[in-house]
Short mmCIF file of C-alpha atoms in Angstrom, two decimals:
data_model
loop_
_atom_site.label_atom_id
_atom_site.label_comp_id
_atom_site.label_asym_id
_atom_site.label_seq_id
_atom_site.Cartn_x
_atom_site.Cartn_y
_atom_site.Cartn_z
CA UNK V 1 -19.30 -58.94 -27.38
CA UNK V 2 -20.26 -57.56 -24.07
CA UNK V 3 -22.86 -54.72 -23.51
CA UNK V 4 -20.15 -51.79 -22.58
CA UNK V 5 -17.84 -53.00 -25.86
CA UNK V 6 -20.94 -52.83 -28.20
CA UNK V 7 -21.61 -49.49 -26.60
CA UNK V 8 -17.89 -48.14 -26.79
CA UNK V 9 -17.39 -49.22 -30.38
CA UNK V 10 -20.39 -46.40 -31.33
CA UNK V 11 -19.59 -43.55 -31.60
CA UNK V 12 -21.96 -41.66 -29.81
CA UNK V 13 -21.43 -43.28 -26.96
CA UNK V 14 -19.23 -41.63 -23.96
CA UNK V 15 -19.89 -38.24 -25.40
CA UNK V 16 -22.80 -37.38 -23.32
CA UNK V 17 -24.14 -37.65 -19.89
CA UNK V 18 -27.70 -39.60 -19.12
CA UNK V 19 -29.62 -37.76 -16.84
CA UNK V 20 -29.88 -38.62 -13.21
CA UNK V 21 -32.88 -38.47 -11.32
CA UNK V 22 -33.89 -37.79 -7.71
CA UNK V 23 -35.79 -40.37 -5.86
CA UNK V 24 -39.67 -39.27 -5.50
CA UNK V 25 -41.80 -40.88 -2.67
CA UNK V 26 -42.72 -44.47 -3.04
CA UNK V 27 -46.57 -44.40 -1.23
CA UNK V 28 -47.67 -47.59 -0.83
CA UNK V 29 -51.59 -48.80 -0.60
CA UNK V 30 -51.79 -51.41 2.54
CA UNK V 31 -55.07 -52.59 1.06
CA UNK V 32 -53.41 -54.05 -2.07
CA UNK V 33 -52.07 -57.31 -2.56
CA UNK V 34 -48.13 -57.74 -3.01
CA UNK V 35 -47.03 -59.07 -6.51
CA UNK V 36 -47.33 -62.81 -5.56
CA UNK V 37 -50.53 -63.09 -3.78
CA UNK V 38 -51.68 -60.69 -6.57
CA UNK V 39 -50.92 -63.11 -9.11
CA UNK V 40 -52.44 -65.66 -7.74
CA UNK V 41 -55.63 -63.99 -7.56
CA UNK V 42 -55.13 -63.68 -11.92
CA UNK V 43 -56.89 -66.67 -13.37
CA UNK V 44 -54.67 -69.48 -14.27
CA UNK V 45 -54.74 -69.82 -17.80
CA UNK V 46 -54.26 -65.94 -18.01
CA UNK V 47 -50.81 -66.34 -16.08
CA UNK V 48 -49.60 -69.50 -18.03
CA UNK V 49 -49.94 -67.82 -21.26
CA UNK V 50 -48.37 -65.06 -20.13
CA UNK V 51 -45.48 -66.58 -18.65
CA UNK V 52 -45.20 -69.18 -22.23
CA UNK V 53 -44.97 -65.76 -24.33
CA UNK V 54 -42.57 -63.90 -22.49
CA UNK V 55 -39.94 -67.08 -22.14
CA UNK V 56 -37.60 -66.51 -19.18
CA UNK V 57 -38.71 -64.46 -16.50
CA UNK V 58 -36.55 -61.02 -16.41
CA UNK V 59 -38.94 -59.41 -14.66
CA UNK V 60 -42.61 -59.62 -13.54
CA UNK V 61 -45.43 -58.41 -11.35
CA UNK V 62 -49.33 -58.51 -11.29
CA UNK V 63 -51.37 -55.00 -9.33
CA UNK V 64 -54.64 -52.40 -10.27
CA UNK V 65 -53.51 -50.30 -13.31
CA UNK V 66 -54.21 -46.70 -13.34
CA UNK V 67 -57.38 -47.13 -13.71
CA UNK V 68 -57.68 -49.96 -10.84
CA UNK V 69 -58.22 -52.91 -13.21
CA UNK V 70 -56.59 -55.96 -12.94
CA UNK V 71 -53.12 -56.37 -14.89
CA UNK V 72 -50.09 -58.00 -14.57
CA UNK V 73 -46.99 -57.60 -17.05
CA UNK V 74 -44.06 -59.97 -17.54
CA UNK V 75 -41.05 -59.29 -19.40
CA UNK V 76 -38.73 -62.21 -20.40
CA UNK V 77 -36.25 -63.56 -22.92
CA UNK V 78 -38.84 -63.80 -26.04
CA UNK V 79 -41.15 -60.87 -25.10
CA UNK V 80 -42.53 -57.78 -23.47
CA UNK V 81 -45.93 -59.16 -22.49
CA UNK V 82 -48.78 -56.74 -20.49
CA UNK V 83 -52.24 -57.90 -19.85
CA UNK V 84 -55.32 -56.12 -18.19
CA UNK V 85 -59.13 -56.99 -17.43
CA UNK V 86 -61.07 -54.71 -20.08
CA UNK V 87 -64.87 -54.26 -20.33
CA UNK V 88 -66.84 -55.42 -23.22
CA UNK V 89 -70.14 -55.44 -23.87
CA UNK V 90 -69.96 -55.63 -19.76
CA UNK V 91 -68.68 -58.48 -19.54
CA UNK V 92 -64.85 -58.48 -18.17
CA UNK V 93 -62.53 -60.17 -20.13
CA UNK V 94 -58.55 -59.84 -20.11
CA UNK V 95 -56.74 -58.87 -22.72
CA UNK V 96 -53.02 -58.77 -23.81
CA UNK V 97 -50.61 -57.69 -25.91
CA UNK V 98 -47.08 -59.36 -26.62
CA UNK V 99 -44.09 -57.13 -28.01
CA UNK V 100 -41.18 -59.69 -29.79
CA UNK V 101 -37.55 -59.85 -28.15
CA UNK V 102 -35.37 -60.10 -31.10
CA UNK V 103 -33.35 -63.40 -30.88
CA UNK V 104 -29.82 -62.86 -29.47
CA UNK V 105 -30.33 -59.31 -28.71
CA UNK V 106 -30.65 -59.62 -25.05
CA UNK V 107 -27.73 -58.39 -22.85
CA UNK V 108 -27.44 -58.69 -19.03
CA UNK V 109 -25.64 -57.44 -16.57
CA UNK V 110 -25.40 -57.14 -12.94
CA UNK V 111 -24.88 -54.27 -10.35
CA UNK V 112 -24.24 -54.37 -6.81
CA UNK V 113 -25.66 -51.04 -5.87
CA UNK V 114 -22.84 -49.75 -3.97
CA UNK V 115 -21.56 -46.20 -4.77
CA UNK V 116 -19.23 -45.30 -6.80
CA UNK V 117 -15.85 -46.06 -5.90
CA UNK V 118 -14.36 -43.10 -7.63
CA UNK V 119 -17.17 -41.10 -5.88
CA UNK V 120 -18.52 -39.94 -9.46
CA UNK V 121 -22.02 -37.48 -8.63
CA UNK V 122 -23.14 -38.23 -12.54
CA UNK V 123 -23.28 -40.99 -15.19
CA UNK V 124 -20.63 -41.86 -17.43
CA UNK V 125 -19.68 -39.37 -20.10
CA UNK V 126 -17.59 -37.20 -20.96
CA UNK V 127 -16.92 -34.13 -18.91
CA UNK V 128 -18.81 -30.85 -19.88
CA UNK V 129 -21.10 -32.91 -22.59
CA UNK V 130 -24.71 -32.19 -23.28
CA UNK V 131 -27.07 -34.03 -20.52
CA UNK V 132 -29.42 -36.01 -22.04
CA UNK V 133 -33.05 -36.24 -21.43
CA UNK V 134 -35.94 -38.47 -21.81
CA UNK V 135 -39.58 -37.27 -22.13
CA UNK V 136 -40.78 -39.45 -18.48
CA UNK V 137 -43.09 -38.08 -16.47
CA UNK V 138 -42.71 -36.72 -13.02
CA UNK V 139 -43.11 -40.34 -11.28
CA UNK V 140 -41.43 -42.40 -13.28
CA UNK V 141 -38.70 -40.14 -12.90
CA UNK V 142 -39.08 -40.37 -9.24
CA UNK V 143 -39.07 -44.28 -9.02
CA UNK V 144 -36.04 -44.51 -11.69
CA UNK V 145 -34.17 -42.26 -9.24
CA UNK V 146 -34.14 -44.85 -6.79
CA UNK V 147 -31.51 -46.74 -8.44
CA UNK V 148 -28.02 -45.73 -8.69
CA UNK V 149 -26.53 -43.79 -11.38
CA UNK V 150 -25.35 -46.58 -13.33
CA UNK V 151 -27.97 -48.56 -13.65
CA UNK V 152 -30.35 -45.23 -14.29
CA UNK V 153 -27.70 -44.67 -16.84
CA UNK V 154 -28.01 -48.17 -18.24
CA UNK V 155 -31.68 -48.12 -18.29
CA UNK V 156 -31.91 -44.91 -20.41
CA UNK V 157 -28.86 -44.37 -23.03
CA UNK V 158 -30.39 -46.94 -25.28
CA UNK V 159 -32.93 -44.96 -26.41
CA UNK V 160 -30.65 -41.68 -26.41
CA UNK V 161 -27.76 -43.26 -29.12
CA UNK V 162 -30.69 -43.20 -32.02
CA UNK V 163 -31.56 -46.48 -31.72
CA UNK V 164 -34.97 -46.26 -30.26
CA UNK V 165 -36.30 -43.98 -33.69
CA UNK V 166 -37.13 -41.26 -31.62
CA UNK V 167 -40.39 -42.92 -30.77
CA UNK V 168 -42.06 -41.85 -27.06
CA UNK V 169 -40.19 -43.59 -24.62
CA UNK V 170 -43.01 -46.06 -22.41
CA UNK V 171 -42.16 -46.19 -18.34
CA UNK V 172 -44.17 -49.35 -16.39
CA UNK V 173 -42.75 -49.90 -13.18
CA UNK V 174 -43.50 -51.47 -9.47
CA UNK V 175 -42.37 -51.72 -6.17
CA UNK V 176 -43.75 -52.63 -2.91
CA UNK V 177 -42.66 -52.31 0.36
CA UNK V 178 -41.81 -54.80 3.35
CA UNK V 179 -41.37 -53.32 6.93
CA UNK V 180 -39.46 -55.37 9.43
CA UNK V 181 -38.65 -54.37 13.15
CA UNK V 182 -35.34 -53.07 12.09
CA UNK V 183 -35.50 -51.83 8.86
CA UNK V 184 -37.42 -51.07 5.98
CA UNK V 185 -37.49 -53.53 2.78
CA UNK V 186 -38.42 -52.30 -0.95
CA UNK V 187 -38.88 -54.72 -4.49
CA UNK V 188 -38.16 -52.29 -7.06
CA UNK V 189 -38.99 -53.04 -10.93
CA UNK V 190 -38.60 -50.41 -14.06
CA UNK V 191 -38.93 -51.64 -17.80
CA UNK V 192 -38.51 -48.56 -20.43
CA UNK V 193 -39.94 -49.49 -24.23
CA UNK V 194 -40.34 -48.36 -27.48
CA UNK V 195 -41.51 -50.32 -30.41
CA UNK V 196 -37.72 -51.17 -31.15
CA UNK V 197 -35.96 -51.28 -27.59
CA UNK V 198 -36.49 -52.50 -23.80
CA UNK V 199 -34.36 -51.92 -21.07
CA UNK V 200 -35.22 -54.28 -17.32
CA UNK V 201 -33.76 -53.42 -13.69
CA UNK V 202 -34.84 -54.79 -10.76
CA UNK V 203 -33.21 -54.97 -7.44
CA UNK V 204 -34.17 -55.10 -3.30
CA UNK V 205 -32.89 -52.23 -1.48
CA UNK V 206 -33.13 -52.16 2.64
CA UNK V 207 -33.20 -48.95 4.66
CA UNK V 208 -32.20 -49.44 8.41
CA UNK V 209 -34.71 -47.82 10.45
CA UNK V 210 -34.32 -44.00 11.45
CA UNK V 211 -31.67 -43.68 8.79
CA UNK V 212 -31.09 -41.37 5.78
CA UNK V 213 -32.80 -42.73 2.57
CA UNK V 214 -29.58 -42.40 1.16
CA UNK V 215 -28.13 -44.74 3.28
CA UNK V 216 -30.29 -47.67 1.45
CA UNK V 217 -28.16 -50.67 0.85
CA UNK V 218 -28.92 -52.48 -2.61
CA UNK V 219 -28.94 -56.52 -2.43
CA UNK V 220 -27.91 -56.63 -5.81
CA UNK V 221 -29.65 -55.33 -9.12
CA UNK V 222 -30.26 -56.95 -12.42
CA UNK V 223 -30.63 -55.41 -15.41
CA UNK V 224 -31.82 -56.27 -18.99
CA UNK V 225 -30.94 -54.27 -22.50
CA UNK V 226 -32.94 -56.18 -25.92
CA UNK V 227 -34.04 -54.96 -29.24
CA UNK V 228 -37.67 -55.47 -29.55
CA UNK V 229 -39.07 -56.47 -33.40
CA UNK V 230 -41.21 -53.73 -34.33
CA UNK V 231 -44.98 -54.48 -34.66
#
């Protein structure tokens, strides 16, 4: 069964409207590696093991956390795997942590990031329903809003049908940023977790130069939906 059929046969579904979000700034630090040479900067056996837990890519990328530490995070067919250089005893060591994809959960799908052809200004639901809302911060919300309403729509109704347990939504996410003589290239990634579910999207989006940002042209976006196994 495909991913909209599961979704129409609840209930639940269709009778409210995901919100949409507006796209925030996307600053990007020139003195940090991009994803690949980043990764290769990761010690090797780090990366293998990574890449052996998670099972086929979905989605990756390797940068400074928060708190400007080394980490990387890959999320593929078997599992949601993060890892990040921690201190102990002073001595820098990285550690990870690996989050089960439940076999045969995983559904794909692909958009092509062009707008709506009925010209819709909000997800799917139905009309005059409750909007609802997850708890994401204020830049989170801002990078999710880069995508288009389907796939932001995609990304979040998972954990708003009752699924998720009403456990705290977690938003990692990356882009970076390419600019060419003509334009202006962006890698976007978003993964949104709970113990129980994990939704993927990822997608390149160009912006010719001196044009409006909403004039960004996707090269095609794929997204992930899987049930996680709880811990």
């Amino acid at each position: 069964m495909d991913h909209d059929a599961r979704h129409r046969d609840n209930p639940e579904y269709g009778l409210a409207v995901t919100q949409i979000h507006e796209p925030g700034a996307l600053p990007v630090d020139t003195g940090i590696p991009a994803r690949h040479q980043y990764w290769e900067s990761l010690p090797g056996d780090v990366t293998a093991r990574l890449m052996e837990k998670a099972g086929r890519t979905l989605t990756w990328w390797a940068g400074p956390d928060a708190d400007g530490r080394p980490s990387a995070l890959v999320a593929g067919d078997r599992g949601l795997c993060r890892v990040r250089q921690e201190l102990r005893d002073g001595v820098a060591e990285f550690r990870g942590q690996r989050v089960r994809v439940e076999p045969g959960s995983l559904r794909s799908r692909s958009f092509d990031g062009k707008p709506s052809p009925d010209g819709r200004a909000a997800a799917p639901g139905a009309p005059g329903a409750p909007v609802l809302r997850l708890g994401l911060d204020e830049q989170a919300q801002g990078v999710l809003g880069h995508f288009p309403l389907y796939v932001q729509d995609f990304l979040q109704r998972p954990f708003l049908s009752g699924r998720s347990g009403g456990e705290e939504v977690t938003a990692d996410w990356y882009y970076d940023e390419t600019v060419e003589a003509e334009r202006t290239v962006w890698f976007v990634a978003v993964c949104l977790s709970t113990g129980r579910t994990l939704t993927v999207a990822e997608g390149t989006r160009s912006l010719a130069r001196g044009a409006r940002p909403d004039r960004a042209e996707w090269q095609g976006i794929q997204c992930h939906e899987a049930r996680l196994t709880p811990r």
